[in-house]
C-alpha positions as a printed NumPy array, in Angstrom:
array([[ 23.443,  23.91 ,  26.5  ],
       [ 21.879,  20.45 ,  26.729],
       [ 24.133,  17.568,  27.683],
       [ 24.964,  14.921,  25.088],
       [ 25.603,  11.376,  26.258],
       [ 26.691,  10.15 ,  22.8  ],
       [ 27.059,  11.291,  19.198],
       [ 23.432,  10.649,  18.254],
       [ 22.057,  12.684,  21.144],
       [ 24.403,  15.526,  20.158],
       [ 23.139,  15.356,  16.569],
       [ 19.552,  15.608,  17.811],
       [ 20.419,  18.666,  19.916],
       [ 21.992,  20.43 ,  16.975],
       [ 19.074,  19.512,  14.712],
       [ 16.703,  21.069,  17.243],
       [ 18.531,  24.385,  17.043],
       [ 20.778,  24.466,  20.108],
       [ 23.846,  26.592,  19.422],
       [ 26.163,  24.896,  21.912],
       [ 26.31 ,  21.518,  23.627],
       [ 27.884,  20.203,  26.796],
       [ 29.028,  16.654,  27.487],
       [ 29.594,  15.785,  31.123],
       [ 31.111,  12.915,  33.018],
       [ 27.788,  12.028,  34.658],
       [ 26.185,  11.299,  31.288],
       [ 29.354,   9.739,  29.889],
       [ 29.708,   7.239,  32.73 ],
       [ 25.993,   6.487,  32.625],
       [ 26.018,   5.76 ,  28.898],
       [ 29.448,   4.071,  28.622],
       [ 29.394,   1.994,  31.8  ],
       [ 25.823,   2.123,  33.155],
       [ 27.292,   3.254,  36.474],
       [ 27.054,   6.34 ,  38.707],
       [ 29.687,   9.011,  38.248],
       [ 32.296,   8.34 ,  40.921],
       [ 35.44 ,   8.905,  38.866],
       [ 35.953,   5.435,  37.412],
       [ 36.899,   6.512,  33.885],
       [ 40.091,   8.064,  32.524],
       [ 41.304,  10.781,  30.186],
       [ 41.744,   8.465,  27.201],
       [ 38.238,   7.003,  27.422],
       [ 36.782,  10.48 ,  27.793],
       [ 38.807,  11.816,  24.855],
       [ 37.511,   9.024,  22.618],
       [ 33.96 ,   9.58 ,  23.825],
       [ 34.118,  13.358,  23.353],
       [ 35.749,  12.992,  19.928],
       [ 32.772,  11.   ,  18.659],
       [ 30.378,  13.615,  20.006],
       [ 32.35 ,  16.544,  18.571],
       [ 32.681,  14.875,  15.162],
       [ 28.913,  14.441,  14.923],
       [ 28.09 ,  18.168,  15.102],
       [ 29.26 ,  21.593,  14.004],
       [ 28.131,  23.208,  17.273],
       [ 30.822,  23.792,  19.922],
       [ 30.983,  21.083,  22.591],
       [ 32.083,  21.935,  26.146],
       [ 33.094,  18.95 ,  28.235],
       [ 33.789,  17.725,  31.733],
       [ 37.425,  16.988,  32.548],
       [ 36.91 ,  15.844,  36.159],
       [ 40.033,  16.744,  38.189],
       [ 42.347,  16.748,  35.187],
       [ 43.054,  13.071,  35.869],
       [ 46.107,  13.598,  38.063],
       [ 48.814,  16.187,  38.598],
       [ 49.985,  19.038,  36.415],
       [ 51.524,  16.746,  33.794],
       [ 48.286,  14.786,  33.548],
       [ 46.41 ,  18.055,  33.108],
       [ 48.7  ,  18.993,  30.219],
       [ 48.089,  15.642,  28.54 ],
       [ 44.347,  15.995,  29.078],
       [ 44.191,  19.459,  27.511],
       [ 46.129,  18.311,  24.439],
       [ 44.004,  15.15 ,  24.099],
       [ 40.722,  17.041,  24.453],
       [ 41.828,  19.726,  22.015],
       [ 42.68 ,  16.979,  19.524],
       [ 39.236,  15.486,  20.158],
       [ 37.688,  18.684,  18.821],
       [ 36.026,  20.009,  21.943],
       [ 35.583,  23.753,  22.405],
       [ 36.424,  23.901,  26.072],
       [ 36.658,  22.115,  29.405],
       [ 35.447,  22.33 ,  32.971],
       [ 37.717,  20.781,  35.592],
       [ 37.541,  20.762,  39.347],
       [ 39.533,  20.945,  42.564],
       [ 38.271,  17.692,  44.015],
       [ 40.67 ,  15.059,  45.234],
       [ 41.178,  12.182,  42.806],
       [ 39.072,  10.261,  41.945],
       [ 36.44 ,  12.825,  41.075],
       [ 32.761,  12.199,  41.765],
       [ 29.62 ,  13.986,  40.641],
       [ 29.442,  17.342,  42.415],
       [ 25.951,  16.528,  43.685],
       [ 26.996,  13.279,  45.387],
       [ 28.111,  13.198,  49.045],
       [ 31.652,  12.445,  50.161],
       [ 33.523,  15.119,  48.205],
       [ 36.892,  16.513,  49.288],
       [ 38.962,  19.297,  47.753],
       [ 42.709,  19.577,  47.262],
       [ 44.75 ,  22.458,  48.722],
       [ 44.074,  25.524,  46.621],
       [ 47.731,  25.773,  45.557],
       [ 47.439,  22.403,  43.807],
       [ 44.447,  23.596,  41.795],
       [ 46.16 ,  26.857,  40.884],
       [ 49.128,  24.883,  39.573],
       [ 46.758,  22.741,  37.49 ],
       [ 45.14 ,  25.851,  36.024],
       [ 48.568,  27.167,  35.07 ],
       [ 49.397,  23.82 ,  33.466],
       [ 46.137,  23.79 ,  31.506],
       [ 46.677,  27.327,  30.221],
       [ 50.258,  26.532,  29.239],
       [ 49.229,  23.353,  27.417],
       [ 46.455,  24.781,  25.262],
       [ 47.379,  25.637,  21.687],
       [ 44.12 ,  27.232,  20.541],
       [ 43.598,  30.582,  22.325],
       [ 39.831,  30.142,  21.897],
       [ 39.873,  26.847,  23.819],
       [ 37.782,  27.645,  26.904],
       [ 39.171,  26.647,  30.303],
       [ 36.786,  26.82 ,  33.241],
       [ 37.893,  25.946,  36.769],
       [ 35.317,  24.634,  39.226],
       [ 35.442,  24.269,  42.963],
       [ 33.435,  21.939,  45.188],
       [ 34.452,  23.883,  48.281],
       [ 30.904,  25.181,  48.856],
       [ 29.747,  21.721,  49.877],
       [ 32.83 ,  21.179,  52.032],
       [ 33.79 ,  24.524,  53.589],
       [ 30.913,  26.831,  52.66 ],
       [ 30.151,  29.564,  50.135],
       [ 32.773,  32.039,  51.399],
       [ 35.546,  29.513,  50.868],
       [ 34.211,  28.666,  47.408],
       [ 34.152,  32.316,  46.357],
       [ 37.682,  32.858,  47.675],
       [ 38.897,  29.924,  45.592],
       [ 37.099,  31.166,  42.492],
       [ 38.73 ,  34.572,  42.867],
       [ 42.13 ,  32.878,  42.938],
       [ 41.212,  30.757,  39.906],
       [ 40.46 ,  33.927,  37.944],
       [ 43.72 ,  35.49 ,  39.168],
       [ 45.519,  32.408,  37.8  ],
       [ 44.054,  33.1  ,  34.359],
       [ 41.055,  30.769,  34.061],
       [ 38.428,  31.887,  31.556],
       [ 35.692,  31.14 ,  34.078],
       [ 35.54 ,  30.102,  37.732],
       [ 32.471,  28.342,  39.03 ],
       [ 31.506,  27.225,  42.547],
       [ 29.742,  23.912,  41.996],
       [ 26.48 ,  23.37 ,  43.853],
       [ 25.812,  27.091,  44.359],
       [ 22.356,  27.127,  42.829],
       [ 20.119,  29.707,  44.511],
       [ 19.516,  32.955,  42.663],
       [ 20.801,  35.083,  45.529],
       [ 23.987,  33.055,  45.874],
       [ 24.548,  33.169,  42.118],
       [ 24.178,  36.971,  42.169],
       [ 26.787,  37.16 ,  44.911],
       [ 29.186,  34.936,  42.969],
       [ 28.799,  37.097,  39.854],
       [ 29.471,  40.248,  41.896],
       [ 32.513,  38.952,  43.734],
       [ 34.207,  36.562,  41.32 ],
       [ 34.036,  38.318,  37.974],
       [ 34.092,  36.671,  34.58 ],
       [ 31.15 ,  34.844,  33.009],
       [ 28.904,  32.551,  35.025],
       [ 27.167,  29.426,  33.739],
       [ 24.333,  27.861,  35.695],
       [ 23.993,  24.092,  36.02 ],
       [ 20.532,  22.538,  35.884],
       [ 21.201,  18.884,  36.512],
       [ 18.781,  16.093,  37.338],
       [ 21.422,  14.992,  39.876],
       [ 20.686,  18.136,  41.885],
       [ 17.063,  17.157,  42.435],
       [ 14.077,  19.409,  41.852],
       [ 15.008,  23.082,  42.078],
       [ 12.739,  25.876,  40.929],
       [ 14.917,  28.21 ,  38.877],
       [ 13.64 ,  29.605,  35.617],
       [ 15.922,  30.584,  32.769],
       [ 14.408,  34.064,  32.938],
       [ 15.452,  34.425,  36.589],
       [ 18.947,  33.146,  35.833],
       [ 19.36 ,  35.52 ,  32.921],
       [ 18.125,  38.443,  35.011],
       [ 20.725,  37.515,  37.639],
       [ 23.498,  37.848,  35.053],
       [ 24.016,  34.211,  34.05 ],
       [ 25.383,  33.953,  30.488],
       [ 24.509,  30.304,  29.806],
       [ 22.87 ,  27.311,  31.408],
       [ 23.861,  23.685,  31.044],
       [ 21.435,  20.776,  31.237],
       [ 24.058,  18.036,  31.518],
       [ 21.804,  15.042,  32.162],
       [ 18.438,  15.908,  30.605],
       [ 18.959,  13.805,  27.47 ],
       [ 20.346,  10.858,  29.437],
       [ 17.302,  10.751,  31.709],
       [ 14.922,  11.262,  28.783],
       [ 16.519,   8.449,  26.787],
       [ 16.593,   6.034,  29.713],
       [ 12.935,   6.717,  30.416],
       [ 11.908,   6.343,  26.756],
       [ 13.794,   3.086,  26.252],
       [ 12.474,   1.614,  29.489],
       [  8.882,   2.56 ,  28.65 ],
       [  8.898,   1.126,  25.13 ],
       [ 10.544,  -2.097,  26.287],
       [  7.913,  -2.48 ,  28.998],
       [  5.254,  -2.182,  26.315],
       [  7.025,  -4.753,  24.157],
       [  7.38 ,  -7.152,  27.081],
       [  3.809,  -6.711,  28.289],
       [  2.072,  -6.84 ,  24.896],
       [  4.466,  -9.311,  23.249],
       [  4.008,  -7.368,  20.023],
       [  5.838,  -4.674,  18.094],
       [  2.624,  -2.956,  16.992],
       [  1.833,  -1.001,  20.198],
       [  5.394,   0.313,  20.344],
       [  5.148,   2.104,  16.996],
       [  3.775,   5.432,  18.333],
       [  6.814,   5.628,  20.633],
       [  9.428,   5.116,  17.915],
       [ 11.158,   7.639,  15.672],
       [  9.932,   7.142,  12.087],
       [ 12.477,   5.466,   9.834],
       [ 12.698,   8.414,   7.442],
       [ 13.32 ,  10.783,  10.346],
       [ 16.11 ,   8.554,  11.632],
       [ 17.78 ,   8.402,   8.227],
       [ 17.544,  12.172,   7.914],
       [ 19.079,  12.552,  11.365],
       [ 22.058,  10.293,  10.631],
       [ 22.562,  11.682,   7.106],
       [ 21.878,   8.606,   4.984],
       [ 21.022,  10.611,   1.857],
       [ 24.236,  12.617,   2.051],
       [ 26.319,   9.518,   2.691],
       [ 24.851,   7.681,  -0.293],
       [ 25.455,  10.731,  -2.487],
       [ 29.106,  10.805,  -1.447],
       [ 29.507,   7.114,  -2.18 ],
       [ 28.01 ,   7.61 ,  -5.634],
       [ 30.298,  10.554,  -6.377],
       [ 33.371,   8.556,  -5.337],
       [ 32.309,   5.557,  -7.435],
       [ 31.539,   7.743, -10.449],
       [ 34.876,   9.533, -10.198],
       [ 36.745,   6.245,  -9.798],
       [ 34.992,   4.684, -12.796],
       [ 35.746,   7.71 , -14.969],
       [ 39.41 ,   7.593, -13.967],
       [ 39.617,   3.896, -14.761],
       [ 38.   ,   4.416, -18.182],
       [ 40.378,   7.222, -18.966],
       [ 43.411,   5.079, -18.117],
       [ 42.046,   2.163, -20.127],
       [ 41.528,   4.39 , -23.18 ],
       [ 45.115,   5.657, -23.139]])
């Protein structure tokens, strides 16, 4: 599940055959604000952002909901807003507010009872039974793996569809989590985690059901834009940038220009026929 940072990146992912997409706060904050992910956005901005991504594709989109943006009532509002945005499911965490990327230092977690209450609120608020609710804990980086597993077990007892200890990335630790927590397990392969040698084959053999790549498109896009602009600046000419650009016809196919023009023509034709019919009466 590659991570979309906007609607166009999501469209590219779907066009390349990915069956599901994720959209995380790290990529959202990077693309919307050009800032690191330290919890400076809000539920409404995220809902708008995720709605544009979800509307651009038919594939299910699973999104980051930070801490739920407050207490249990905020969690309820978030679930309703994200459902209305068209997302397929959420991941939200037990960090103190404001949330920060799970791979950044300085994290703290709330008392487990507070997170359990939020899970109950999220489950109560959802209207679509297929809406996926995953609860994450950052306790591994604060209190160790044992504490993280204990929290995940409680999250599953509370009814979460999945419980994930964030930052638990080694194959052996993942195997232990799958044994002791139950439920599905998704691996996270984020650029924010630094270089870690874990193949998809090893993860699948360990029992992982899916893997997210939440920031791969963001980093690829930033690198591509920077490189082509350096060429433009250095050469003072558009010509040497051409090999680095998407061909115009490919772009129009990606954004659906042909289909849009066909719809416009059908609307205009139908309207003209209706007007002629009324005029003839």
